Coordinates of N, CA and C in Angstrom, one line a residue:
M1 N -59.3 -8.1 -53.5 CA -58.4 -8.1 -51.9 C -56.9 -8.2 -52.0
E2 N -56.2 -7.5 -51.8 CA -55.1 -7.5 -51.6 C -54.1 -8.7 -50.8
N3 N -53.2 -8.7 -51.5 CA -52.2 -10.0 -50.4 C -50.5 -9.4 -50.0
Y4 N -51.1 -9.1 -48.7 CA -50.0 -8.2 -48.1 C -48.9 -9.5 -47.4
S5 N -47.2 -8.7 -47.8 CA -46.1 -10.1 -47.2 C -45.8 -9.1 -46.0
P6 N -45.4 -9.5 -45.4 CA -44.5 -8.9 -44.1 C -42.9 -8.3 -45.3
H7 N -42.9 -8.5 -46.5 CA -41.6 -8.3 -47.1 C -42.2 -7.1 -47.6
G8 N -43.1 -6.1 -47.3 CA -43.8 -5.0 -47.7 C -44.4 -5.4 -49.1
S9 N -44.3 -6.7 -50.4 CA -45.0 -6.4 -51.0 C -46.6 -6.5 -51.7
S10 N -47.2 -6.7 -52.0 CA -47.9 -6.9 -52.6 C -48.9 -6.8 -54.0
S11 N -50.1 -7.6 -53.9 CA -50.7 -7.9 -55.6 C -50.8 -6.6 -56.2
V12 N -50.9 -5.1 -55.9 CA -51.3 -3.9 -56.5 C -49.3 -3.8 -57.1
D13 N -49.6 -2.4 -58.2 CA -48.1 -2.1 -58.1 C -47.8 -1.3 -57.4
E14 N -46.8 -0.6 -57.1 CA -46.0 0.0 -56.2 C -46.4 1.6 -56.6
D15 N -46.8 2.0 -58.0 CA -47.4 3.5 -58.0 C -49.0 3.3 -57.9
G16 N -49.5 2.2 -57.4 CA -51.1 2.6 -57.1 C -51.4 2.2 -58.0
G17 N -51.7 1.6 -58.9 CA -52.3 1.1 -60.2 C -52.6 -0.3 -59.5
G18 N -53.1 -1.3 -60.1 CA -54.2 -2.4 -60.0 C -55.1 -2.4 -59.9
D19 N -56.2 -2.2 -58.8 CA -57.4 -2.8 -58.4 C -57.5 -1.5 -58.3
G20 N -56.8 -0.4 -58.3 CA -57.4 0.6 -57.6 C -57.1 1.2 -55.5
S21 N -56.8 0.1 -55.1 CA -56.4 0.6 -54.1 C -55.3 1.9 -53.4
G22 N -54.4 1.7 -54.2 CA -53.3 2.8 -54.2 C -52.8 2.6 -53.0
V23 N -52.3 1.3 -52.8 CA -51.6 1.3 -51.3 C -50.3 1.5 -51.7
D24 N -49.7 2.0 -51.7 CA -47.8 2.1 -52.1 C -47.3 1.0 -51.2
G25 N -46.1 0.3 -51.4 CA -45.7 -1.0 -51.2 C -44.4 -0.4 -50.1
E26 N -43.7 0.7 -50.1 CA -42.9 1.2 -49.8 C -43.4 2.0 -48.7
A27 N -44.7 3.0 -49.1 CA -44.9 4.0 -48.0 C -45.7 2.7 -46.9
F28 N -46.3 1.4 -47.3 CA -46.5 0.6 -46.3 C -45.7 0.3 -45.2
R29 N -44.4 -0.1 -45.8 CA -43.2 -0.4 -45.3 C -42.6 1.0 -44.4
G30 N -42.7 1.7 -45.0 CA -42.4 3.0 -43.8 C -43.1 3.2 -42.4
H31 N -44.2 2.8 -42.8 CA -44.9 3.2 -41.6 C -45.1 1.8 -41.0
F32 N -44.8 0.6 -40.8 CA -44.9 -0.8 -40.5 C -43.5 -0.5 -39.9
R33 N -42.8 -0.1 -40.3 CA -41.5 -0.1 -39.9 C -41.4 0.5 -38.3
P34 N -40.9 0.2 -36.9 CA -40.4 0.7 -35.6 C -39.2 1.6 -36.1
A35 N -40.1 3.1 -35.0 CA -39.0 3.9 -35.0 C -37.4 3.5 -34.7
G36 N -36.6 4.1 -35.2 CA -35.3 3.8 -34.7 C -34.4 2.5 -35.5
C37 N -35.1 2.3 -36.5 CA -34.8 0.9 -36.6 C -34.7 1.1 -38.5
R38 N -33.3 1.0 -38.8 CA -33.1 1.2 -40.2 C -34.0 0.0 -41.6
N39 N -33.4 -1.2 -41.0 CA -34.1 -2.2 -41.5 C -34.5 -3.4 -40.5
R40 N -34.7 -4.5 -41.1 CA -36.0 -5.4 -40.3 C -34.9 -6.2 -40.0
D41 N -34.0 -6.3 -40.8 CA -32.8 -7.2 -39.9 C -32.2 -6.9 -38.9
S42 N -32.5 -5.8 -38.4 CA -31.8 -4.8 -37.0 C -32.7 -5.2 -36.2
V43 N -33.7 -5.2 -35.9 CA -35.4 -5.5 -35.4 C -34.6 -7.0 -34.3
P44 N -34.8 -6.6 -32.8 CA -34.9 -7.7 -32.1 C -35.8 -9.2 -32.6
Q45 N -35.6 -9.8 -32.1 CA -36.2 -11.2 -31.9 C -38.1 -10.9 -32.1
I46 N -37.8 -10.2 -30.7 CA -39.3 -10.3 -30.1 C -40.2 -9.3 -31.0
L47 N -39.5 -8.0 -31.9 CA -39.8 -6.9 -32.8 C -40.6 -7.8 -34.0
A48 N -39.6 -9.2 -34.2 CA -40.2 -9.6 -35.6 C -41.1 -10.5 -35.2
S49 N -41.3 -10.8 -34.2 CA -42.6 -11.9 -33.9 C -44.0 -10.9 -33.7
R50 N -43.7 -9.5 -33.1 CA -44.8 -8.6 -33.7 C -45.2 -8.2 -35.1
W51 N -44.2 -8.4 -35.7 CA -44.1 -8.0 -36.9 C -44.9 -8.9 -38.0
R52 N -44.7 -10.3 -37.8 CA -45.5 -11.3 -38.1 C -47.0 -10.9 -37.5
R53 N -47.1 -11.1 -36.3 CA -48.9 -10.7 -35.6 C -49.2 -9.6 -36.5
L54 N -48.4 -8.4 -36.5 CA -49.3 -7.3 -37.7 C -49.5 -7.7 -38.7
W55 N -48.9 -8.7 -39.3 CA -48.8 -8.6 -40.8 C -50.3 -9.5 -41.2
K56 N -50.7 -10.5 -39.8 CA -51.7 -11.2 -39.8 C -52.9 -10.7 -39.2
V57 N -53.0 -9.3 -38.5 CA -53.7 -8.5 -38.8 C -54.1 -8.2 -39.7
S58 N -53.3 -7.1 -40.9 CA -53.5 -6.5 -42.0 C -54.0 -7.9 -42.5
R59 N -53.9 -9.0 -42.4 CA -54.8 -9.6 -43.7 C -56.0 -10.3 -43.5
T60 N -56.2 -10.2 -41.6 CA -57.2 -10.4 -41.8 C -58.4 -9.6 -41.7
V61 N -57.6 -8.0 -41.7 CA -58.4 -7.0 -41.6 C -58.5 -6.5 -43.2
A62 N -57.6 -7.2 -44.2 CA -57.7 -6.9 -46.2 C -58.7 -8.6 -46.5
S63 N -59.2 -9.0 -45.7 CA -59.8 -10.4 -46.0 C -61.1 -10.5 -45.5
S64 N -61.2 -9.5 -44.5 CA -62.9 -9.0 -44.0 C -63.5 -8.7 -45.0
E65 N -65.2 -8.9 -45.1 CA -66.5 -8.4 -45.7 C -66.3 -6.9 -45.8
A66 N -65.7 -6.3 -44.6 CA -66.0 -4.7 -44.9 C -64.8 -3.9 -44.8
A67 N -63.9 -4.4 -45.7 CA -62.4 -4.3 -46.3 C -62.2 -2.2 -45.5
P68 N -61.7 -2.2 -44.3 CA -61.2 -0.7 -43.8 C -60.7 0.3 -45.6
T69 N -61.1 1.0 -44.8 CA -59.8 2.3 -45.5 C -58.4 1.7 -45.7
I70 N -57.4 2.9 -46.5 CA -56.5 2.9 -46.3 C -56.0 3.7 -45.1
D71 N -56.9 5.1 -44.7 CA -56.3 5.7 -43.4 C -56.8 5.2 -42.0
T72 N -57.7 4.0 -42.3 CA -58.1 3.2 -41.4 C -57.0 1.9 -40.7
T73 N -56.4 1.5 -42.2 CA -55.2 0.4 -41.9 C -54.0 1.3 -41.1
V74 N -54.1 2.7 -42.2 CA -52.3 3.5 -41.5 C -52.5 3.8 -40.1
A75 N -54.0 4.2 -39.3 CA -54.3 4.4 -38.0 C -54.1 3.5 -37.5
I76 N -54.0 2.0 -37.7 CA -53.8 0.9 -37.0 C -52.3 0.9 -36.9
L77 N -51.8 1.0 -38.0 CA -50.2 0.2 -38.1 C -49.5 1.7 -37.4
M78 N -50.0 2.9 -37.3 CA -49.4 3.6 -37.0 C -49.2 3.7 -35.4
E79 N -50.7 2.9 -34.8 CA -50.7 2.3 -33.2 C -50.0 1.1 -33.3
K80 N -49.5 0.7 -33.7 CA -48.6 -0.8 -33.4 C -47.2 -0.6 -33.2
N81 N -47.5 0.7 -34.5 CA -45.8 1.1 -34.6 C -45.4 1.6 -33.4
E82 N -46.3 3.3 -32.9 CA -46.1 3.3 -31.6 C -46.0 2.1 -30.2
E83 N -46.7 1.4 -30.3 CA -46.4 -0.3 -29.6 C -45.1 -0.1 -29.6
L84 N -44.8 -0.2 -30.8 CA -43.4 -0.8 -31.2 C -42.1 -0.1 -30.7
S85 N -42.7 1.3 -30.6 CA -41.7 2.2 -30.2 C -41.4 2.2 -28.6
L86 N -42.8 2.5 -28.3 CA -42.5 1.9 -26.6 C -41.8 0.6 -26.1
E87 N -41.8 -0.6 -26.9 CA -41.7 -1.9 -26.3 C -40.0 -1.7 -26.4
C88 N -39.5 -0.9 -27.8 CA -38.5 -0.8 -28.6 C -37.6 -0.2 -27.3
D89 N -38.3 1.0 -27.1 CA -37.7 1.8 -25.4 C -37.4 1.6 -24.5
R90 N -38.5 0.2 -24.2 CA -38.7 0.0 -23.1 C -37.5 -1.0 -23.3
L91 N -36.9 -2.1 -24.8 CA -35.9 -2.9 -24.6 C -34.7 -2.2 -24.4
R92 N -34.6 -1.1 -24.5 CA -33.8 0.0 -24.8 C -32.7 0.3 -23.1
D93 N -34.6 0.4 -22.4 CA -33.5 0.5 -21.1 C -33.4 -0.1 -20.5
D94 N -33.9 -1.4 -21.0 CA -33.6 -2.9 -20.2 C -31.8 -3.5 -20.6
L95 N -31.9 -2.6 -22.2 CA -30.5 -3.0 -22.2 C -29.4 -1.8 -21.9
A96 N -29.9 -0.6 -21.4 CA -28.8 0.0 -20.6 C -28.3 -0.4 -18.9
A97 N -30.4 -1.6 -18.4 CA -29.6 -1.7 -17.0 C -28.9 -2.6 -17.2
K98 N -28.8 -3.4 -18.0 CA -28.0 -4.2 -18.4 C -26.7 -3.7 -18.3
K99 N -26.5 -3.3 -19.5 CA -25.3 -2.6 -19.8 C -24.7 -1.8 -18.1
K100 N -25.2 -1.5 -17.5 CA -24.6 -0.6 -16.3 C -24.6 -2.2 -15.3
N101 N -25.6 -2.8 -15.3 CA -25.2 -4.5 -14.4 C -24.1 -4.7 -15.2
S102 N -24.0 -5.0 -16.3 CA -22.7 -5.6 -16.8 C -21.4 -4.9 -16.7
K103 N -21.4 -3.4 -16.4 CA -20.4 -2.4 -16.2 C -19.9 -3.2 -14.6
T104 N -20.7 -2.8 -14.0 CA -21.1 -3.1 -12.2 C -20.4 -4.7 -12.5
L105 N -20.9 -5.4 -12.8 CA -20.0 -7.2 -13.1 C -18.8 -6.9 -13.2
V106 N -18.1 -6.0 -14.5 CA -16.9 -6.0 -14.9 C -16.3 -5.4 -14.1
E107 N -16.8 -4.1 -12.8 CA -16.2 -3.3 -12.4 C -15.8 -4.6 -10.9
L108 N -16.7 -5.4 -10.7 CA -16.8 -6.2 -9.5 C -15.8 -7.4 -10.3
I109 N -15.5 -7.7 -11.2 CA -14.8 -9.0 -11.8 C -13.1 -8.3 -11.3
C110 N -13.2 -7.0 -12.2 CA -11.9 -6.4 -11.6 C -11.1 -6.4 -9.9
S111 N -12.5 -6.0 -9.2 CA -12.3 -5.8 -7.9 C -11.7 -7.2 -7.3
L112 N -12.3 -8.3 -7.9 CA -12.0 -9.7 -7.3 C -10.9 -10.4 -8.0
R113 N -10.4 -9.4 -8.9 CA -9.5 -10.0 -9.6 C -8.2 -9.3 -8.8
N114 N -8.1 -8.4 -8.4 CA -7.6 -7.6 -8.0 C -7.3 -8.2 -6.4
E115 N -8.4 -8.2 -5.9 CA -8.7 -9.2 -4.1 C -7.8 -10.5 -4.3
R116 N -7.9 -11.2 -5.6 CA -7.2 -12.1 -6.3 C -5.4 -12.0 -6.0
D117 N -5.6 -11.3 -6.8 CA -3.4 -11.3 -6.8 C -3.4 -10.6 -5.8
M118 N -3.8 -9.7 -5.3 CA -3.9 -9.5 -4.1 C -3.0 -10.3 -2.6
L119 N -4.3 -12.0 -2.8 CA -4.0 -13.0 -1.6 C -3.3 -13.7 -2.5
K120 N -2.8 -14.0 -3.7 CA -2.1 -14.4 -4.1 C -0.3 -14.2 -4.0
N121 N -0.3 -12.8 -4.0 CA 0.7 -12.2 -3.7 C 0.8 -12.6 -2.1
E122 N 0.0 -12.3 -1.4 CA 0.0 -12.6 0.4 C 0.5 -14.0 0.0
L123 N 0.1 -15.1 -0.7 CA 0.0 -16.6 0.2 C 1.5 -16.8 -0.7
I124 N 2.1 -16.0 -1.7 CA 3.6 -15.8 -2.4 C 4.3 -15.8 -0.6
K125 N 3.8 -14.7 -0.1 CA 5.1 -14.0 1.0 C 4.6 -15.2 2.0
Q126 N 3.8 -15.5 1.9 CA 3.3 -16.8 3.4 C 4.0 -17.7 2.8
K127 N 4.5 -18.0 1.6 CA 5.1 -19.5 1.2 C 6.6 -19.4 1.3
E128 N 7.0 -17.7 1.1 CA 8.7 -17.6 1.6 C 9.2 -17.5 2.9
R129 N 7.8 -17.1 3.8 CA 8.2 -16.9 5.2 C 8.1 -18.0 5.5
N130 N 7.7 -19.2 5.2 CA 6.9 -20.7 5.8 C 8.3 -21.2 5.1
I131 N 9.0 -21.0 4.3 CA 10.4 -21.5 4.0 C 11.8 -20.9 4.7
A132 N 11.1 -19.6 5.1 CA 12.5 -19.3 5.9 C 12.3 -20.2 7.5
S133 N 11.0 -20.2 7.2 CA 11.1 -20.9 8.5 C 10.9 -22.3 8.7
A134 N 11.1 -23.3 7.5 CA 11.3 -24.2 7.4 C 12.4 -24.0 7.6
E135 N 13.1 -23.4 7.2 CA 14.9 -23.7 6.9 C 15.2 -23.3 8.3
K136 N 15.3 -22.3 9.0 CA 15.5 -22.0 10.3 C 15.2 -23.2 10.9
A137 N 14.0 -23.6 10.8 CA 13.6 -24.8 11.8 C 14.5 -26.1 11.5
S138 N 14.9 -26.5 10.7 CA 15.6 -27.5 10.1 C 17.1 -26.9 10.3
S139 N 17.9 -25.9 10.5 CA 18.9 -25.2 11.1 C 18.9 -25.7 12.3
I140 N 17.8 -25.6 13.4 CA 17.8 -25.5 14.7 C 17.5 -26.9 14.8
L141 N 17.1 -27.6 14.4 CA 16.7 -29.2 14.4 C 18.6 -29.8 14.3
K142 N 19.2 -29.1 12.9 CA 20.4 -29.9 12.9 C 21.4 -29.4 14.6
T143 N 21.1 -28.4 14.8 CA 22.2 -28.0 15.7 C 21.6 -28.7 17.1
V144 N 20.5 -28.9 17.1 CA 19.8 -29.9 18.5 C 20.5 -30.9 18.2
C145 N 20.3 -31.7 16.9 CA 20.8 -33.4 17.0 C 22.4 -33.4 17.8
L146 N 23.0 -31.9 16.8 CA 24.2 -32.4 16.7 C 24.9 -31.9 18.5
E147 N 23.7 -31.1 18.9 CA 24.3 -31.4 20.6 C 23.5 -32.2 21.6
R148 N 22.3 -33.0 20.8 CA 22.4 -34.5 21.3 C 23.4 -35.5 21.2
D149 N 24.1 -35.4 20.2 CA 25.4 -36.4 20.0 C 26.3 -36.0 20.6
K150 N 26.7 -34.9 21.0 CA 27.9 -34.1 21.7 C 27.7 -34.9 23.4
S151 N 26.2 -34.7 23.4 CA 25.8 -35.2 24.8 C 26.0 -37.1 24.4
D152 N 25.3 -37.2 23.9 CA 25.5 -38.8 24.3 C 27.1 -39.4 24.1
I153 N 27.8 -38.5 23.3 CA 29.4 -38.6 23.6 C 29.6 -38.5 25.2
E154 N 29.4 -37.1 25.0 CA 29.4 -36.7 26.9 C 29.1 -37.8 27.3
Y155 N 27.6 -38.3 27.8 CA 27.2 -39.6 28.7 C 27.9 -40.8 28.5
K156 N 28.4 -40.9 27.8 CA 28.9 -42.4 26.9 C 30.6 -42.5 28.0
I157 N 31.3 -40.8 27.7 CA 32.6 -40.6 28.7 C 32.3 -40.9 29.7
L158 N 31.4 -40.1 30.6 CA 31.0 -40.1 31.9 C 30.4 -41.3 32.1
L159 N 29.9 -42.0 32.0 CA 29.6 -43.5 31.9 C 30.7 -44.8 32.1
Q160 N 31.7 -44.2 30.6 CA 33.0 -45.0 31.0 C 33.7 -44.4 32.6
D161 N 33.3 -43.2 32.7 CA 34.7 -42.9 34.2 C 33.7 -43.5 35.3
K162 N 32.0 -43.2 35.0 CA 32.3 -44.1 36.6 C 32.3 -45.3 36.8
V163 N 32.4 -46.3 35.1 CA 32.5 -47.8 35.4 C 34.2 -47.4 35.9
Q164 N 34.7 -46.8 35.6 CA 36.3 -47.2 36.0 C 36.5 -46.6 37.5
L165 N 35.5 -45.6 37.8 CA 35.7 -45.1 39.2 C 34.8 -46.3 40.1
Q166 N 33.8 -46.8 39.6 CA 33.5 -48.1 40.1 C 34.6 -48.8 40.4
K167 N 35.8 -49.2 39.1 CA 36.8 -50.7 39.3 C 37.6 -49.8 40.7
L168 N 37.5 -48.6 40.9 CA 38.6 -48.4 41.2 C 38.2 -48.0 42.7
N169 N 36.9 -47.8 43.1 CA 36.7 -48.0 44.4 C 36.3 -49.4 44.8
L170 N 36.3 -50.5 44.1 CA 36.2 -51.7 44.3 C 37.4 -52.1 44.4
E171 N 38.9 -51.4 43.6 CA 39.9 -52.1 44.4 C 40.4 -51.4 45.3
Y172 N 40.0 -50.1 46.1 CA 40.1 -49.3 46.9 C 39.8 -50.3 48.1
A173 N 38.1 -50.8 48.3 CA 37.6 -51.4 49.0 C 38.9 -52.6 49.1
D174 N 39.6 -53.1 48.0 CA 39.9 -54.1 48.3 C 41.1 -54.1 48.8
I175 N 42.0 -52.9 48.6 CA 42.8 -52.7 49.5 C 42.4 -52.6 51.2
A176 N 41.5 -51.8 51.1 CA 41.3 -51.0 52.2 C 40.8 -52.4 53.6
I177 N 40.0 -53.9 52.4 CA 40.1 -54.8 53.6 C 41.6 -55.3 53.8
L178 N 42.2 -55.1 53.1 CA 43.5 -56.2 53.0 C 44.3 -54.9 54.3
A179 N 44.2 -54.1 54.1 CA 45.1 -53.3 55.4 C 44.2 -53.4 56.9
L180 N 42.8 -53.9 56.9 CA 42.1 -54.1 57.7 C 42.6 -54.9 58.5
L181 N 42.4 -56.3 57.7 CA 43.3 -57.3 57.5 C 44.8 -57.8 58.2
E182 N 45.8 -56.8 57.6 CA 47.3 -56.7 58.4 C 47.1 -55.4 59.3
R183 N 46.4 -54.8 59.4 CA 45.1 -54.2 60.6 C 45.4 -55.2 61.8
Q184 N 45.0 -56.1 61.8 CA 44.1 -56.7 62.6 C 45.0 -57.9 63.0
K185 N 45.6 -58.0 61.8 CA 46.8 -59.1 62.2 C 48.1 -58.2 62.7
A186 N 48.8 -57.3 62.9 CA 49.6 -56.9 63.6 C 49.0 -56.1 64.8
Q187 N 47.9 -55.8 65.3 CA 46.8 -55.7 66.4 C 47.2 -57.4 67.4
D188 N 47.3 -58.7 66.3 CA 47.3 -59.9 67.0 C 48.4 -60.0 67.0
K189 N 49.5 -59.5 66.4 CA 50.9 -59.8 66.6 C 51.9 -59.1 68.2
L190 N 50.4 -57.5 68.7 CA 51.0 -56.8 69.1 C 50.6 -57.4 70.9
M191 N 49.0 -57.7 70.2 CA 48.6 -58.7 71.8 C 49.6 -59.6 72.0
H192 N 49.5 -61.0 71.1 CA 50.6 -61.4 71.7 C 51.9 -60.8 72.1
L193 N 52.3 -59.8 71.8 CA 53.8 -59.5 72.4 C 53.8 -59.4 73.4
M194 N 52.5 -58.3 73.4 CA 52.0 -57.6 75.0 C 51.8 -58.8 76.3
L195 N 51.6 -59.4 75.7 CA 51.2 -60.9 76.9 C 52.4 -61.9 77.1
E196 N 53.2 -61.9 75.8 CA 55.1 -62.2 76.1 C 55.6 -60.8 77.1
S197 N 55.4 -59.9 77.2 CA 55.8 -58.9 77.9 C 55.3 -59.1 79.0
C198 N 53.8 -59.1 79.1 CA 53.5 -59.0 80.8 C 53.9 -60.6 81.8
S199 N 53.9 -61.3 80.3 CA 54.5 -62.8 81.5 C 56.1 -62.6 81.8
E200 N 56.7 -62.1 80.5 CA 58.2 -62.1 81.1 C 58.4 -60.5 82.5
R201 N 57.8 -59.9 82.1 CA 57.4 -59.0 82.9 C 56.9 -59.5 84.7
E202 N 56.4 -60.6 84.6 CA 55.6 -61.7 85.9 C 56.5 -62.2 86.6
E203 N 57.5 -62.8 85.5 CA 58.9 -63.8 85.9 C 59.7 -62.8 86.4
T204 N 60.1 -61.3 85.2 CA 61.2 -60.6 86.2 C 60.8 -60.3 87.9
L205 N 59.3 -59.8 88.2 CA 58.5 -59.4 89.2 C 58.7 -60.5 90.2
K206 N 59.0 -62.1 89.8 CA 59.3 -62.9 90.9 C 60.4 -62.7 90.9
E207 N 61.4 -63.2 89.9 CA 62.7 -63.1 90.4 C 63.5 -62.0 91.7
V208 N 63.1 -60.7 90.8 CA 62.9 -59.6 92.0 C 62.7 -59.9 93.3
S209 N 61.2 -60.6 93.3 CA 61.2 -60.4 94.4 C 61.6 -61.1 95.5
S210 N 62.2 -62.6 94.7 CA 63.2 -63.4 95.6 C 64.4 -63.1 95.4
L211 N 65.0 -62.0 94.7 CA 65.7 -61.7 95.1 C 65.8 -60.8 96.7
V212 N 64.7 -60.1 96.4 CA 64.8 -58.8 97.4 C 65.1 -59.7 98.9
G213 N 63.6 -60.6 98.8 CA 63.7 -62.2 99.8 C 65.0 -62.5 100.4
Y214 N 66.4 -62.6 99.3 CA 67.5 -63.4 99.2 C 68.3 -62.6 99.7
M215 N 68.0 -60.7 99.5 CA 68.9 -59.9 99.8 C 67.8 -59.5 101.7
S216 N 67.3 -59.6 102.0 CA 66.8 -59.8 103.1 C 67.5 -60.7 103.9
D217 N 67.2 -61.9 103.5 CA 67.8 -62.6 104.0 C 69.2 -62.6 104.9
V218 N 69.9 -61.9 103.5 CA 71.7 -61.9 103.5 C 71.6 -60.6 104.9
G219 N 70.5 -59.8 104.8 CA 70.7 -58.6 105.4 C 70.5 -58.9 107.2
R220 N 69.4 -60.0 107.4 CA 69.4 -60.2 108.8 C 70.5 -61.2 109.0
T221 N 71.4 -61.7 108.1 CA 72.8 -62.7 108.7 C 73.7 -61.5 108.8
S222 N 74.0 -60.5 107.9 CA 73.9 -59.4 107.9 C 74.6 -58.6 109.3
Q223 N 74.0 -59.5 110.2 CA 74.0 -58.3 111.7 C 74.9 -59.0 112.6
N224 N 75.4 -60.4 112.2 CA 77.0 -60.5 112.8 C 77.6 -61.6 111.6
P225 N 78.4 -60.5 110.7 CA 78.9 -60.8 109.4 C 80.1 -61.6 110.0
P226 N 80.8 -62.6 109.3 CA 81.9 -63.2 109.7 C 82.9 -62.4 109.6
R227 N 83.7 -62.7 110.1 CA 85.0 -61.9 110.2 C 85.9 -62.4 108.9
L228 N 86.3 -61.3 108.3 CA 86.7 -61.8 106.9 C 88.1 -60.7 106.8
S229 N 88.9 -60.8 106.0 CA 90.0 -60.6 105.6 C 89.4 -59.0 104.3
S230 N 90.1 -58.3 104.3 CA 89.5 -57.0 103.7 C 90.0 -57.6 101.9
N231 N 90.9 -57.9 101.6 CA 91.1 -58.6 100.4 C 89.9 -59.5 99.9
S232 N 89.1 -60.4 101.2 CA 88.4 -61.2 100.7 C 87.1 -60.9 100.5
S233 N 86.8 -60.0 100.9 CA 85.1 -59.3 101.0 C 84.6 -59.0 99.7
G234 N 84.9 -59.1 98.5 CA 84.3 -59.1 97.1 C 84.3 -60.3 96.6
T235 N 85.1 -60.8 97.3 CA 85.0 -63.0 96.8 C 84.0 -63.2 97.7
S236 N 84.1 -62.7 98.4 CA 83.0 -63.6 99.1 C 81.4 -63.0 99.0
F237 N 81.1 -62.0 98.9 CA 80.5 -61.3 98.1 C 79.8 -62.2 97.0
Q238 N 80.8 -62.5 96.0 CA 80.4 -62.8 94.4 C 80.0 -64.2 94.7
Q239 N 80.5 -64.9 95.7 CA 80.0 -66.8 96.0 C 78.7 -66.5 96.7
C240 N 78.4 -65.2 97.7 CA 77.1 -65.5 97.9 C 76.3 -65.0 96.9
M241 N 76.4 -64.2 95.6 CA 75.3 -63.7 94.5 C 75.5 -65.5 93.9
L242 N 76.4 -66.0 93.9 CA 76.7 -67.3 92.8 C 76.0 -68.6 93.2
C243 N 75.6 -68.3 95.0 CA 74.9 -69.5 95.6 C 73.4 -69.4 95.3
A244 N 73.0 -68.4 95.3 CA 71.5 -67.4 95.7 C 70.6 -68.1 94.6
P245 N 69.7 -68.8 94.6 CA 68.8 -69.6 94.2 C 68.5 -68.7 93.3
T246 N 68.3 -69.3 91.2 CA 67.5 -68.4 90.1 C 66.3 -69.0 90.2
T247 N 65.7 -68.5 89.9 CA 63.6 -68.7 89.4 C 64.0 -68.7 88.1
S248 N 64.8 -67.7 86.7 CA 64.1 -67.5 85.5 C 64.8 -68.4 84.6
T249 N 63.4 -68.4 83.7 CA 63.7 -69.7 83.2 C 64.7 -69.4 81.8
H250 N 64.9 -68.1 81.8 CA 65.6 -67.3 80.3 C 67.2 -67.2 80.8

């Protein structure tokens, strides 16, 4: 019975010697190697596992009581080789699909990077606009603060003017009160003078009335005047005036 190994060696000679089985190791390896693979090292892991399984199958077939012929073994191995070729094609298709998906992912990553760069540029522009807006707002705030300080100064000045005006109003009120008092005093003096004038007028009227009464008495006595010389008429009138009663107190 031959002992086959996965490396293609056997207990028989490479040229078909030995016990007469005539199995060539290189031919065995050529039939067993999947299509499209140069050596065993390039076979994927799944193919290597299938290789080991086929090797176990070949050992089982070789160790059976009714050992198959070389043609039967080659046919079995060819069938397995076709299965491995189909599996390899499927793996190639999967690899192509994965490459396509990888290409799609690369394109998607590039697109995302471009979008990221665009967003980054937009954020930079937005940051610059925010900085400009902040500077503008700061300048406006400074202007408002200056205007507020100016308004505070003007308010203080107006407040001082108001206080000064109130002081002037108080002084004017004091002056007005003093003027009213002086006016009242003047009115009182005028009233006193008017009263004195009225009393003097009454006294004058009394004197005039007494004088009128005296003159009327003189008129009555003048109807029978005494005979006087012409040079003594003025003296007699003066004597009569001196003899008239005086009621004036002044």
